[in-house]
Coordinates of N, CA and C in Angstrom, one line a residue:
D158 N 59.2 -16.2 24.0 CA 58.1 -15.5 23.7 C 58.0 -15.4 22.4
P159 N 57.2 -15.5 21.4 CA 57.0 -15.6 19.6 C 56.8 -13.8 19.9
A160 N 57.7 -13.5 18.5 CA 57.4 -12.3 18.3 C 57.8 -12.1 17.0
A161 N 57.4 -10.8 16.4 CA 57.8 -10.3 14.7 C 57.5 -9.4 14.2
E162 N 58.3 -9.1 13.9 CA 57.9 -7.6 13.2 C 58.7 -7.3 11.6
A163 N 57.3 -6.2 11.2 CA 58.1 -6.1 9.6 C 57.8 -4.6 9.1
T164 N 58.7 -4.2 8.1 CA 58.5 -2.6 7.5 C 58.7 -2.6 6.5
L165 N 57.8 -1.7 5.7 CA 58.2 -1.4 4.2 C 57.8 0.2 3.7
S166 N 58.7 0.1 3.3 CA 58.8 1.8 2.6 C 59.0 2.1 1.4
Y167 N 58.4 3.5 0.8 CA 58.8 3.6 -1.2 C 59.3 4.9 -0.5
G168 N 60.4 5.4 -1.4 CA 60.7 6.7 -1.6 C 61.4 7.1 -3.0
N169 N 62.7 7.9 -2.6 CA 63.0 8.6 -3.8 C 63.5 7.3 -5.4
K170 N 63.6 8.0 -6.0 CA 63.9 7.1 -7.5 C 62.6 5.8 -7.2
D171 N 61.9 5.7 -7.1 CA 61.0 4.2 -7.3 C 61.8 3.4 -6.2
T172 N 61.8 3.7 -5.1 CA 62.7 2.8 -4.4 C 61.7 2.2 -3.4
V173 N 62.2 0.3 -3.3 CA 60.9 0.2 -2.4 C 61.9 -0.7 -0.9
R174 N 61.8 -0.5 -0.1 CA 62.1 -1.0 1.1 C 61.8 -1.7 2.3
A175 N 61.5 -3.4 1.6 CA 61.5 -4.0 3.0 C 61.9 -4.8 4.0
G176 N 61.8 -4.9 5.4 CA 62.3 -5.7 6.3 C 61.7 -6.9 7.1
A177 N 61.9 -8.4 7.8 CA 61.4 -9.2 8.4 C 61.9 -9.3 9.3
Y178 N 61.2 -9.7 10.5 CA 62.3 -10.3 11.9 C 60.8 -11.0 12.1
L179 N 61.6 -12.6 13.0 CA 60.6 -13.6 13.1 C 61.5 -14.4 14.4
T180 N 61.0 -14.7 15.5 CA 61.3 -15.3 16.1 C 60.6 -16.0 17.7
A181 N 60.7 -16.7 17.0 CA 59.6 -18.3 18.1 C 60.7 -19.8 19.1
G182 N 59.7 -19.7 19.7 CA 61.2 -21.0 20.3 C 60.0 -22.5 19.8
L183 N 60.6 -23.4 19.5 CA 60.2 -24.4 19.1 C 60.7 -25.9 20.2
G184 N 59.9 -25.4 21.7 CA 60.3 -26.1 22.2 C 60.6 -26.2 23.4
S185 N 61.0 -26.9 24.5 CA 61.6 -26.7 25.8 C 63.0 -26.4 25.1
T186 N 63.7 -27.1 24.2 CA 65.1 -26.9 24.3 C 65.2 -26.3 23.1
L187 N 64.6 -25.8 21.8 CA 65.3 -25.0 20.7 C 64.4 -24.3 20.8
A188 N 65.4 -22.8 20.0 CA 65.0 -21.8 19.4 C 65.2 -21.3 18.0
A189 N 64.8 -20.6 17.4 CA 65.1 -19.8 16.0 C 64.8 -18.6 15.7
N190 N 65.3 -18.3 15.0 CA 65.0 -16.9 14.2 C 65.6 -16.5 12.9
V191 N 64.6 -15.4 11.9 CA 65.0 -15.5 10.9 C 64.6 -13.6 10.3
A192 N 65.6 -13.7 9.6 CA 65.4 -12.1 9.2 C 65.5 -11.6 7.5
F193 N 65.1 -10.9 7.3 CA 64.8 -10.9 5.9 C 64.7 -9.0 5.4
N194 N 65.5 -8.7 4.8 CA 65.5 -7.7 3.9 C 65.5 -7.6 2.2
Y195 N 64.9 -6.6 2.0 CA 64.9 -6.5 0.3 C 64.6 -4.7 0.4
A196 N 65.5 -4.5 -0.5 CA 65.7 -3.6 -1.8 C 66.0 -2.9 -2.9
N197 N 65.4 -2.4 -3.6 CA 65.0 -2.1 -5.1 C 65.0 -0.8 -5.2
Q198 N 65.9 -0.1 -6.4 CA 65.6 1.4 -6.8 C 65.4 1.1 -8.2
G199 N 63.9 1.4 -8.6 CA 63.5 1.1 -9.8 C 64.1 2.2 -11.3
D200 N 64.5 3.4 -10.7 CA 64.8 4.2 -11.8 C 66.2 5.0 -11.0
G201 N 67.0 4.7 -12.1 CA 68.3 5.2 -12.2 C 68.8 7.0 -11.9
F202 N 69.9 7.2 -11.4 CA 69.9 8.3 -11.2 C 70.2 8.9 -12.9
G203 N 70.8 7.9 -13.4 CA 71.3 8.2 -14.6 C 71.2 7.0 -16.1
K204 N 71.2 6.9 -17.2 CA 71.0 6.6 -18.4 C 72.0 6.2 -19.6
N205 N 72.3 5.4 -19.9 CA 73.1 4.9 -21.0 C 72.6 5.6 -21.8
L206 N 73.3 6.7 -23.3 CA 72.2 6.8 -23.8 C 72.6 6.0 -25.0
L207 N 73.3 4.9 -24.8 CA 73.8 4.4 -26.6 C 71.9 3.5 -26.3
T208 N 72.1 2.2 -24.8 CA 71.0 1.1 -25.0 C 69.8 1.8 -24.1
D209 N 69.7 3.5 -24.2 CA 68.7 3.9 -22.9 C 68.2 2.9 -21.7
K210 N 69.3 2.4 -21.2 CA 69.3 1.6 -20.0 C 69.3 2.7 -18.8
D211 N 68.9 2.9 -17.5 CA 68.9 3.6 -16.3 C 70.0 2.6 -15.9
I212 N 71.2 3.6 -15.3 CA 72.3 3.7 -14.4 C 72.2 4.0 -13.3
Y213 N 72.8 3.4 -12.1 CA 73.5 4.0 -11.2 C 72.0 3.7 -10.3
K214 N 71.6 2.6 -10.2 CA 70.7 2.0 -9.2 C 70.9 0.7 -9.0
Y215 N 70.4 -0.4 -8.1 CA 70.5 -1.2 -7.3 C 69.3 -2.3 -6.9
K216 N 69.6 -3.5 -6.8 CA 68.4 -4.3 -6.3 C 69.6 -5.2 -5.3
T217 N 68.7 -5.9 -4.0 CA 69.9 -6.2 -2.9 C 68.5 -7.1 -2.3
W218 N 69.2 -7.8 -1.9 CA 67.6 -8.8 -0.4 C 69.1 -9.9 -0.2
G219 N 68.5 -9.7 0.9 CA 69.9 -10.9 2.0 C 68.4 -11.8 2.9
V220 N 69.0 -12.7 3.9 CA 68.2 -13.4 4.8 C 69.1 -13.7 5.5
R221 N 69.2 -14.1 7.1 CA 69.5 -15.0 7.8 C 68.9 -15.5 8.5
G222 N 69.6 -16.9 9.5 CA 68.6 -17.4 10.6 C 69.9 -18.0 11.2
K223 N 69.2 -18.6 12.6 CA 69.7 -19.1 13.9 C 68.8 -19.9 14.4
L224 N 70.1 -21.2 14.6 CA 68.8 -22.1 15.7 C 69.7 -22.2 16.8
L225 N 68.9 -22.3 17.8 CA 69.5 -22.6 19.1 C 69.3 -23.6 19.7
W226 N 70.0 -24.4 20.6 CA 69.9 -26.0 21.2 C 70.3 -25.7 22.3
E227 N 69.6 -25.9 23.4 CA 70.2 -26.0 25.0 C 70.2 -27.7 25.7
P228 N 70.2 -28.1 25.5 CA 69.6 -29.5 25.8 C 70.3 -29.4 27.5
G229 N 70.9 -28.9 27.8 CA 71.2 -28.9 29.0 C 71.8 -27.9 29.7
D230 N 71.9 -27.5 30.9 CA 72.5 -26.1 31.5 C 73.6 -26.0 31.1
R231 N 74.8 -26.7 30.6 CA 75.7 -26.3 30.5 C 76.5 -26.5 29.1
T232 N 75.6 -26.7 28.5 CA 75.9 -26.9 27.2 C 74.8 -25.8 25.9
R233 N 75.5 -25.0 25.1 CA 75.0 -24.5 24.6 C 75.2 -24.2 23.0
V234 N 74.3 -25.0 22.0 CA 74.7 -25.1 20.3 C 73.5 -24.0 19.6
L235 N 74.8 -23.0 18.5 CA 74.0 -22.0 18.3 C 74.7 -22.3 16.3
L236 N 73.7 -22.7 15.6 CA 73.7 -22.6 14.3 C 73.3 -21.3 13.9
S237 N 74.1 -21.0 12.6 CA 73.7 -20.0 11.7 C 74.0 -19.6 10.2
G238 N 72.8 -19.6 10.1 CA 73.0 -19.1 8.1 C 72.6 -17.6 7.5
D239 N 73.8 -17.1 6.7 CA 73.0 -16.4 6.2 C 73.3 -16.2 4.1
Y240 N 72.4 -15.6 3.8 CA 72.7 -15.7 2.3 C 72.4 -14.3 1.5
A241 N 73.1 -13.4 1.0 CA 72.9 -12.3 0.1 C 72.9 -12.6 -1.2
S242 N 72.2 -11.5 -1.8 CA 72.2 -11.3 -3.4 C 72.2 -9.5 -3.9
E243 N 73.4 -9.1 -4.6 CA 73.4 -8.0 -4.6 C 73.2 -7.3 -6.4
D244 N 72.5 -6.9 -6.9 CA 73.2 -6.1 -8.5 C 73.0 -5.0 -8.4
S245 N 73.8 -4.1 -9.3 CA 73.6 -2.7 -9.3 C 75.0 -2.7 -10.1
S246 N 74.7 -1.0 -10.8 CA 75.4 -0.2 -11.6 C 76.6 1.4 -11.0
M247 N 76.3 0.8 -9.8 CA 76.5 2.3 -8.9 C 78.2 2.3 -9.5
S248 N 79.1 1.4 -9.1 CA 80.2 1.3 -9.4 C 80.7 1.2 -10.7
A249 N 80.1 0.6 -11.8 CA 80.9 0.4 -12.9 C 80.5 1.6 -13.9
P250 N 79.8 2.7 -14.4 CA 80.1 3.5 -15.5 C 81.0 4.0 -15.6
R251 N 81.7 4.7 -16.6 CA 82.8 5.5 -16.8 C 82.1 6.5 -17.4
T252 N 82.0 7.9 -16.8 CA 81.7 9.4 -17.5 C 82.6 10.3 -18.2
I253 N 82.7 11.1 -18.9 CA 83.3 11.8 -19.3 C 82.7 12.9 -18.9
L254 N 83.7 13.6 -18.4 CA 83.6 14.8 -17.5 C 83.5 16.1 -18.5
E255 N 83.1 17.3 -18.0 CA 82.8 18.6 -18.8 C 84.3 19.2 -19.2
G256 N 84.7 19.4 -20.5 CA 85.6 19.5 -20.7 C 86.7 18.5 -21.3
S257 N 86.2 17.7 -21.0 CA 86.7 16.2 -21.8 C 86.4 15.9 -23.5
I258 N 87.1 14.8 -23.8 CA 86.5 14.3 -25.0 C 86.8 12.7 -24.7
D259 N 86.2 11.7 -24.9 CA 86.8 10.5 -24.7 C 86.5 10.1 -26.4
S260 N 87.5 8.3 -26.9 CA 88.2 8.2 -27.6 C 87.5 7.9 -28.9
A261 N 85.9 8.3 -28.7 CA 85.4 8.7 -29.9 C 85.1 10.0 -30.7
G262 N 85.6 11.2 -29.8 CA 85.6 12.6 -29.8 C 84.6 13.1 -29.2
E263 N 83.5 12.1 -28.9 CA 82.3 12.9 -28.0 C 82.7 13.8 -26.8
G264 N 82.1 14.4 -26.4 CA 82.2 15.4 -24.8 C 81.4 14.7 -23.9
Y265 N 81.2 16.0 -23.0 CA 79.9 15.7 -21.9 C 78.6 15.8 -22.3
T266 N 78.5 14.7 -21.8 CA 76.9 14.3 -22.0 C 75.6 15.2 -21.5
G267 N 75.9 16.2 -21.0 CA 75.1 17.2 -19.8 C 74.7 16.7 -18.6
D268 N 74.4 15.3 -18.1 CA 74.5 15.3 -17.0 C 75.7 14.4 -16.6
Y269 N 76.1 14.6 -15.6 CA 77.3 13.4 -14.7 C 76.4 12.5 -14.6
Y270 N 75.4 12.1 -14.4 CA 75.4 10.8 -14.0 C 75.2 9.9 -15.7
D271 N 75.2 10.5 -16.4 CA 74.7 9.9 -18.1 C 76.2 9.5 -18.5
V272 N 76.1 8.0 -19.9 CA 77.0 8.1 -20.0 C 77.0 7.3 -21.6
R273 N 77.6 7.2 -22.4 CA 77.5 6.3 -23.3 C 78.7 5.5 -23.7
N274 N 78.1 4.3 -22.9 CA 78.9 2.8 -22.9 C 78.3 2.1 -23.7
N275 N 78.8 1.4 -24.5 CA 78.5 0.3 -25.5 C 78.5 -1.0 -24.4
V276 N 78.8 -1.5 -23.4 CA 78.8 -2.4 -22.6 C 77.4 -1.6 -21.6
D277 N 76.2 -1.9 -21.3 CA 75.9 -1.3 -19.9 C 76.6 -2.0 -19.2
P278 N 76.7 -1.3 -17.7 CA 77.6 -1.9 -16.8 C 76.7 -3.0 -15.4
H279 N 77.2 -3.7 -15.5 CA 77.2 -4.7 -14.1 C 77.4 -4.7 -13.5
T280 N 77.5 -4.3 -12.1 CA 78.4 -5.3 -10.7 C 77.1 -6.6 -9.7
Y281 N 77.7 -7.3 -9.9 CA 77.0 -8.5 -8.7 C 78.1 -9.4 -7.6
L282 N 77.1 -9.0 -6.7 CA 77.7 -10.1 -5.0 C 76.9 -11.1 -5.0
R283 N 77.4 -12.5 -5.4 CA 76.4 -13.6 -4.3 C 76.9 -14.3 -3.4
G284 N 77.0 -14.4 -1.8 CA 77.4 -14.7 -1.3 C 76.6 -15.4 -0.1
G285 N 77.2 -16.6 0.6 CA 76.7 -16.6 2.0 C 78.0 -17.8 3.2
G286 N 76.6 -17.9 4.1 CA 77.8 -18.5 4.9 C 77.1 -20.0 5.9
V287 N 77.7 -20.5 6.9 CA 77.4 -21.4 7.9 C 78.1 -21.2 8.9
S288 N 77.7 -20.9 10.4 CA 78.7 -21.0 11.4 C 77.7 -22.2 12.2
L289 N 78.5 -22.7 13.2 CA 78.1 -23.2 14.3 C 79.5 -23.2 15.3
R290 N 78.5 -22.5 16.5 CA 79.0 -22.7 18.2 C 78.9 -23.3 18.9
I291 N 79.7 -23.8 19.6 CA 79.0 -25.0 21.1 C 80.1 -24.2 22.1
D292 N 79.0 -23.8 22.9 CA 79.4 -23.8 24.6 C 79.7 -24.6 25.7
Q293 N 80.8 -25.1 26.3 CA 80.4 -26.4 27.3 C 80.9 -25.6 28.7
D294 N 80.0 -26.1 29.6 CA 80.3 -25.3 30.9 C 81.5 -26.8 31.2
L295 N 82.1 -26.9 31.8 CA 83.1 -27.7 32.7 C 83.2 -27.6 33.9
N296 N 82.7 -26.5 34.3 CA 82.8 -26.1 36.3 C 83.6 -25.5 36.2
W297 N 85.1 -25.9 35.8 CA 86.7 -24.8 36.3 C 86.4 -24.2 34.6
A298 N 86.4 -24.5 33.8 CA 86.5 -23.8 32.5 C 85.7 -23.7 32.0
Q299 N 85.6 -22.9 30.5 CA 84.4 -22.7 29.2 C 84.7 -23.6 28.5
L300 N 85.0 -24.1 27.7 CA 85.3 -24.4 25.9 C 84.5 -24.3 25.4
V301 N 85.1 -23.4 23.8 CA 84.4 -23.1 22.7 C 84.6 -23.9 21.7
S302 N 84.1 -24.2 21.0 CA 84.5 -24.7 19.6 C 83.5 -23.1 18.3
I303 N 83.8 -22.8 17.4 CA 83.6 -22.2 16.7 C 83.7 -22.8 14.5
S304 N 82.8 -23.5 14.6 CA 83.4 -23.9 12.8 C 82.8 -22.7 11.9
A305 N 83.1 -22.4 10.9 CA 82.6 -21.5 9.9 C 82.8 -21.6 8.3
H306 N 82.1 -21.9 7.3 CA 82.1 -22.2 6.1 C 81.5 -21.1 5.5
R307 N 82.3 -20.2 4.6 CA 81.6 -19.2 3.1 C 82.1 -18.8 2.2
N308 N 81.0 -19.3 1.2 CA 81.5 -19.0 -0.1 C 81.0 -17.6 -0.9
A309 N 81.0 -16.9 -1.8 CA 81.4 -15.7 -2.2 C 81.3 -15.7 -3.7
R310 N 80.7 -15.3 -5.1 CA 81.2 -15.1 -6.1 C 80.8 -13.4 -6.6
T311 N 81.0 -13.1 -7.2 CA 81.3 -11.5 -6.8 C 82.0 -11.2 -9.5
G312 N 81.0 -10.4 -9.3 CA 82.0 -9.7 -10.8 C 81.6 -8.8 -11.0
Q313 N 82.1 -8.3 -12.1 CA 82.4 -6.3 -12.9 C 81.9 -6.7 -14.5
R314 N 81.0 -5.8 -15.2 CA 80.7 -6.0 -16.8 C 81.3 -4.3 -16.7
Y315 N 81.9 -4.1 -17.6 CA 81.8 -2.2 -18.2 C 82.8 -2.1 -19.0
D316 N 82.5 -0.7 -19.7 CA 83.2 0.4 -20.5 C 84.6 0.7 -20.0
Q317 N 85.8 0.2 -20.0 CA 86.3 1.0 -19.6 C 87.0 1.9 -20.4
D318 N 87.0 2.5 -21.4 CA 87.4 3.3 -21.9 C 85.9 4.9 -22.0
G319 N 84.5 4.2 -21.7 CA 84.0 4.7 -21.4 C 83.1 5.5 -22.9
S320 N 83.1 5.4 -23.8 CA 82.8 5.8 -25.3 C 82.1 4.8 -26.1
R321 N 81.1 4.9 -27.1 CA 80.6 4.4 -27.8 C 81.3 3.5 -28.8
R322 N 82.6 3.5 -29.1 CA 84.0 2.6 -29.9 C 84.0 1.3 -28.4
D323 N 83.9 0.4 -28.9 CA 84.3 -1.3 -28.7 C 86.0 -1.0 -28.8
V324 N 86.7 -0.4 -27.6 CA 87.9 -0.3 -27.5 C 88.5 -1.1 -26.2
S325 N 87.5 -1.2 -25.1 CA 87.9 -2.1 -24.0 C 87.4 -2.6 -23.1
N326 N 86.9 -3.3 -23.6 CA 85.5 -3.7 -22.3 C 86.0 -4.6 -21.1
V327 N 85.5 -4.3 -20.0 CA 86.5 -5.4 -19.5 C 84.7 -6.3 -18.6
L328 N 85.2 -7.8 -18.4 CA 84.8 -8.6 -17.4 C 85.4 -9.0 -16.3
Y329 N 84.8 -9.3 -15.2 CA 85.4 -9.7 -14.2 C 84.8 -10.7 -13.1
R330 N 85.2 -11.8 -12.2 CA 84.7 -12.4 -12.3 C 85.4 -13.0 -11.1
Q331 N 85.0 -13.1 -9.9 CA 85.9 -13.9 -9.1 C 85.2 -14.7 -7.9
K332 N 85.5 -15.9 -7.5 CA 84.7 -16.9 -6.8 C 85.8 -17.0 -5.2
D333 N 85.3 -17.0 -4.0 CA 86.2 -17.0 -2.8 C 85.2 -18.4 -1.8
K334 N 86.2 -19.0 -1.0 CA 85.6 -19.7 -0.9 C 86.7 -19.8 1.0
Q335 N 86.5 -20.3 1.9 CA 86.8 -20.0 3.2 C 85.9 -21.4 3.9
F336 N 87.3 -21.9 5.3 CA 86.3 -22.2 6.5 C 87.4 -21.8 7.6
S337 N 87.1 -21.9 8.4 CA 87.7 -21.6 10.1 C 87.3 -22.3 10.9
Q338 N 88.2 -22.2 11.8 CA 88.0 -23.5 13.2 C 88.6 -22.8 14.1
E339 N 87.9 -22.5 15.2 CA 88.5 -22.3 16.0 C 88.1 -22.7 17.8
L340 N 89.2 -23.2 18.4 CA 88.8 -23.8 19.9 C 89.3 -22.5 21.1
Q341 N 88.4 -22.8 21.8 CA 88.8 -21.9 23.4 C 88.7 -22.3 24.3
L342 N 89.3 -21.9 25.0 CA 89.1 -22.7 26.5 C 89.8 -21.9 27.2
Q343 N 88.2 -21.2 28.1 CA 88.6 -19.9 29.2 C 88.1 -19.8 30.3
S344 N 88.2 -19.3 30.8 CA 88.1 -19.5 32.7 C 86.4 -19.0 33.2
S345 N 86.3 -19.8 34.0 CA 84.9 -19.7 34.3 C 84.5 -18.0 34.6
A346 N 83.2 -18.0 34.8 CA 82.7 -17.0 34.8 C 83.0 -16.2 36.6
D347 N 82.8 -16.9 37.7 CA 83.1 -17.0 38.8 C 84.5 -16.5 39.0
S348 N 85.8 -17.1 38.3 CA 87.2 -17.2 38.5 C 87.9 -15.7 38.8
S349 N 88.7 -15.4 40.0 CA 88.9 -13.9 39.6 C 90.1 -13.9 38.9
I350 N 90.8 -15.4 38.5 CA 92.1 -14.7 37.8 C 91.5 -14.8 35.8
K351 N 91.1 -14.2 34.8 CA 90.5 -14.1 34.0 C 91.6 -14.6 33.0
W352 N 91.5 -16.1 32.2 CA 92.7 -16.5 31.0 C 91.5 -17.2 30.1
I353 N 92.4 -17.1 28.5 CA 92.1 -18.0 27.4 C 93.0 -18.5 26.9
A354 N 92.9 -19.4 26.6 CA 93.8 -20.2 25.5 C 93.1 -20.6 24.2
G355 N 93.9 -20.8 23.1 CA 93.4 -21.3 22.3 C 94.0 -21.7 21.0
L356 N 93.4 -22.5 20.0 CA 93.8 -22.6 18.5 C 93.2 -22.3 17.7
Y357 N 93.1 -21.7 16.2 CA 92.9 -21.0 15.4 C 93.2 -21.7 13.4
Y358 N 92.5 -21.6 12.7 CA 93.0 -22.9 11.7 C 91.9 -21.5 10.5
L359 N 92.8 -21.6 9.3 CA 91.9 -20.9 8.2 C 92.3 -21.7 7.1
D360 N 91.2 -21.1 5.8 CA 92.1 -22.3 4.5 C 90.9 -21.5 3.5
L361 N 91.1 -21.0 2.9 CA 90.9 -19.6 1.7 C 91.0 -20.0 0.2
T362 N 90.0 -20.0 0.1 CA 90.4 -20.2 -1.8 C 90.4 -18.5 -2.9
A363 N 90.6 -18.1 -3.1 CA 90.5 -17.5 -4.0 C 89.9 -17.7 -5.9
L364 N 89.4 -18.3 -7.0 CA 89.4 -17.6 -7.9 C 89.4 -16.6 -8.9
Q365 N 90.5 -16.0 -9.4 CA 89.8 -15.4 -10.9 C 89.5 -16.0 -11.8
R366 N 87.9 -15.8 -12.1 CA 87.8 -16.6 -13.5 C 86.7 -16.1 -14.2
P367 N 87.4 -15.8 -15.3 CA 88.4 -15.0 -15.1 C 88.4 -13.6 -15.6
L368 N 89.8 -12.8 -15.2 CA 90.0 -11.3 -15.9 C 89.8 -11.1 -17.2
A369 N 89.1 -10.8 -18.1 CA 88.6 -10.1 -19.2 C 88.7 -9.2 -20.3
L370 N 89.6 -8.6 -21.1 CA 89.8 -7.9 -21.9 C 88.8 -7.7 -22.9
A371 N 88.5 -7.0 -23.7 CA 87.9 -7.3 -25.0 C 87.7 -5.9 -25.6
G372 N 88.1 -5.6 -27.1 CA 88.0 -4.8 -27.6 C 88.8 -4.6 -28.5
T373 N 89.1 -3.3 -29.3 CA 90.2 -3.6 -30.4 C 91.5 -2.9 -30.0
S374 N 91.6 -2.7 -28.3 CA 93.0 -2.7 -27.9 C 93.3 -3.8 -27.5
Q375 N 92.6 -4.8 -27.6 CA 93.2 -6.5 -27.7 C 93.9 -6.8 -28.9
T376 N 93.6 -6.1 -29.9 CA 93.8 -7.0 -30.9 C 95.0 -8.1 -31.3
A377 N 95.7 -7.8 -31.1 CA 97.2 -8.1 -31.2 C 96.7 -9.4 -30.5
N378 N 96.2 -9.5 -29.5 CA 96.1 -10.7 -29.0 C 94.1 -11.4 -29.8
G379 N 94.4 -11.2 -30.8 CA 93.2 -11.6 -31.3 C 91.7 -11.1 -30.8
G380 N 91.9 -10.1 -30.0 CA 90.6 -9.1 -30.0 C 90.1 -9.6 -28.6
F381 N 90.4 -10.3 -27.4 CA 90.4 -10.7 -26.1 C 91.5 -11.2 -25.7
T382 N 91.4 -10.9 -23.9 CA 92.8 -11.4 -23.4 C 91.8 -11.9 -21.9
H383 N 91.9 -13.0 -21.9 CA 91.5 -14.0 -20.3 C 92.9 -14.4 -19.6
R384 N 92.7 -13.9 -18.5 CA 93.9 -14.1 -17.4 C 92.9 -14.8 -16.0
F385 N 93.2 -15.6 -15.3 CA 93.0 -16.6 -14.9 C 93.8 -16.6 -13.6
A386 N 93.5 -16.6 -12.3 CA 94.3 -16.7 -11.1 C 93.8 -17.9 -10.0
R387 N 94.4 -17.6 -8.7 CA 94.4 -18.9 -8.4 C 95.0 -18.4 -6.7
L388 N 94.6 -18.5 -5.9 CA 94.9 -17.7 -4.4 C 94.4 -18.8 -3.2
H389 N 95.8 -19.3 -2.8 CA 95.3 -20.2 -1.9 C 96.1 -20.3 -0.3
T390 N 95.8 -19.8 0.4 CA 96.3 -19.5 1.9 C 95.7 -20.0 3.1
T391 N 96.6 -20.6 4.0 CA 96.1 -21.1 4.8 C 96.8 -20.7 6.6
S392 N 96.6 -20.7 7.6 CA 96.9 -20.3 8.4 C 96.4 -20.8 10.1
Q393 N 97.6 -21.2 10.6 CA 97.6 -21.7 11.8 C 98.1 -20.7 13.2
A394 N 97.5 -20.6 14.3 CA 97.9 -19.8 14.8 C 97.1 -20.6 16.8
A395 N 97.7 -19.9 17.4 CA 98.0 -20.5 19.1 C 97.8 -18.6 19.9
F396 N 97.3 -19.1 20.7 CA 97.0 -17.8 21.5 C 96.6 -18.1 23.2
A397 N 97.5 -17.4 23.7 CA 96.9 -17.1 25.5 C 96.9 -15.8 25.9
Q398 N 96.0 -15.8 27.0 CA 96.2 -14.3 27.4 C 95.6 -14.4 29.1
A399 N 96.3 -13.7 29.9 CA 95.8 -13.5 31.5 C 95.6 -12.9 32.1
T400 N 94.3 -12.5 32.9 CA 94.6 -11.2 33.4 C 94.2 -11.6 35.3
V401 N 95.4 -11.0 35.7 CA 95.4 -11.1 37.1 C 95.7 -9.9 37.9
P402 N 94.6 -10.0 39.4 CA 94.4 -8.4 40.0 C 95.6 -8.4 41.0
L403 N 95.9 -7.2 41.3 CA 96.8 -7.2 42.0 C 96.0 -6.8 43.1
A404 N 95.0 -6.1 42.9 CA 94.2 -6.2 44.2 C 92.6 -6.2 44.7
D405 N 92.2 -5.9 45.9 CA 90.9 -6.1 45.7 C 90.0 -5.0 45.2
T406 N 88.9 -5.4 44.3 CA 88.3 -4.0 44.0 C 86.4 -4.1 45.0

């Protein structure tokens, strides 16, 4: 039967949260559902006193959907997909603690969440993926195939020295992608001996594009340093397990 629900709330720091879920049949063999969430903190816990911009705040949203197809009693196909986005300044700011001074000779701002950064902090994430699971009843066993692909991009920008001076600013960006495939052959539901055997494959690539350092700390390198990196790995595995009852229960 079709069903739907939604939520909406408002809270501290001008924070709005919303969510929704919808599920419905699309015929005698098809069904689908979709879920969505959203959160936005409008006011930050602190400020960057040099730019008068709020920091320690975030905005995020995500969506996930599933499509189920059951063409017969023995076959079940599930397609899933999701995507998420987040922007925040929660993890990047550099704060000068009380009793300390920064590279510009300035001390504590008077508020733990306030900073004097010549670069506004920013952290972001964009990522999503799809997966396909197929379950096939073979009478004597169950055959399962699980295929998945994911992509993600993330990055940070922040003032590493935590002062008004242009000493060391960091820009970090990374891109990841992966593919996995798993095949399982397992005992039927009514089998007294429970067993499973299978194969697994993973292909993963991570790209650092780039890690960049800029400011007077990089004068010897012309004012900035860029570092690029690439990590690629593959993995294969075979597995099997069986549980044999030693007595009737």
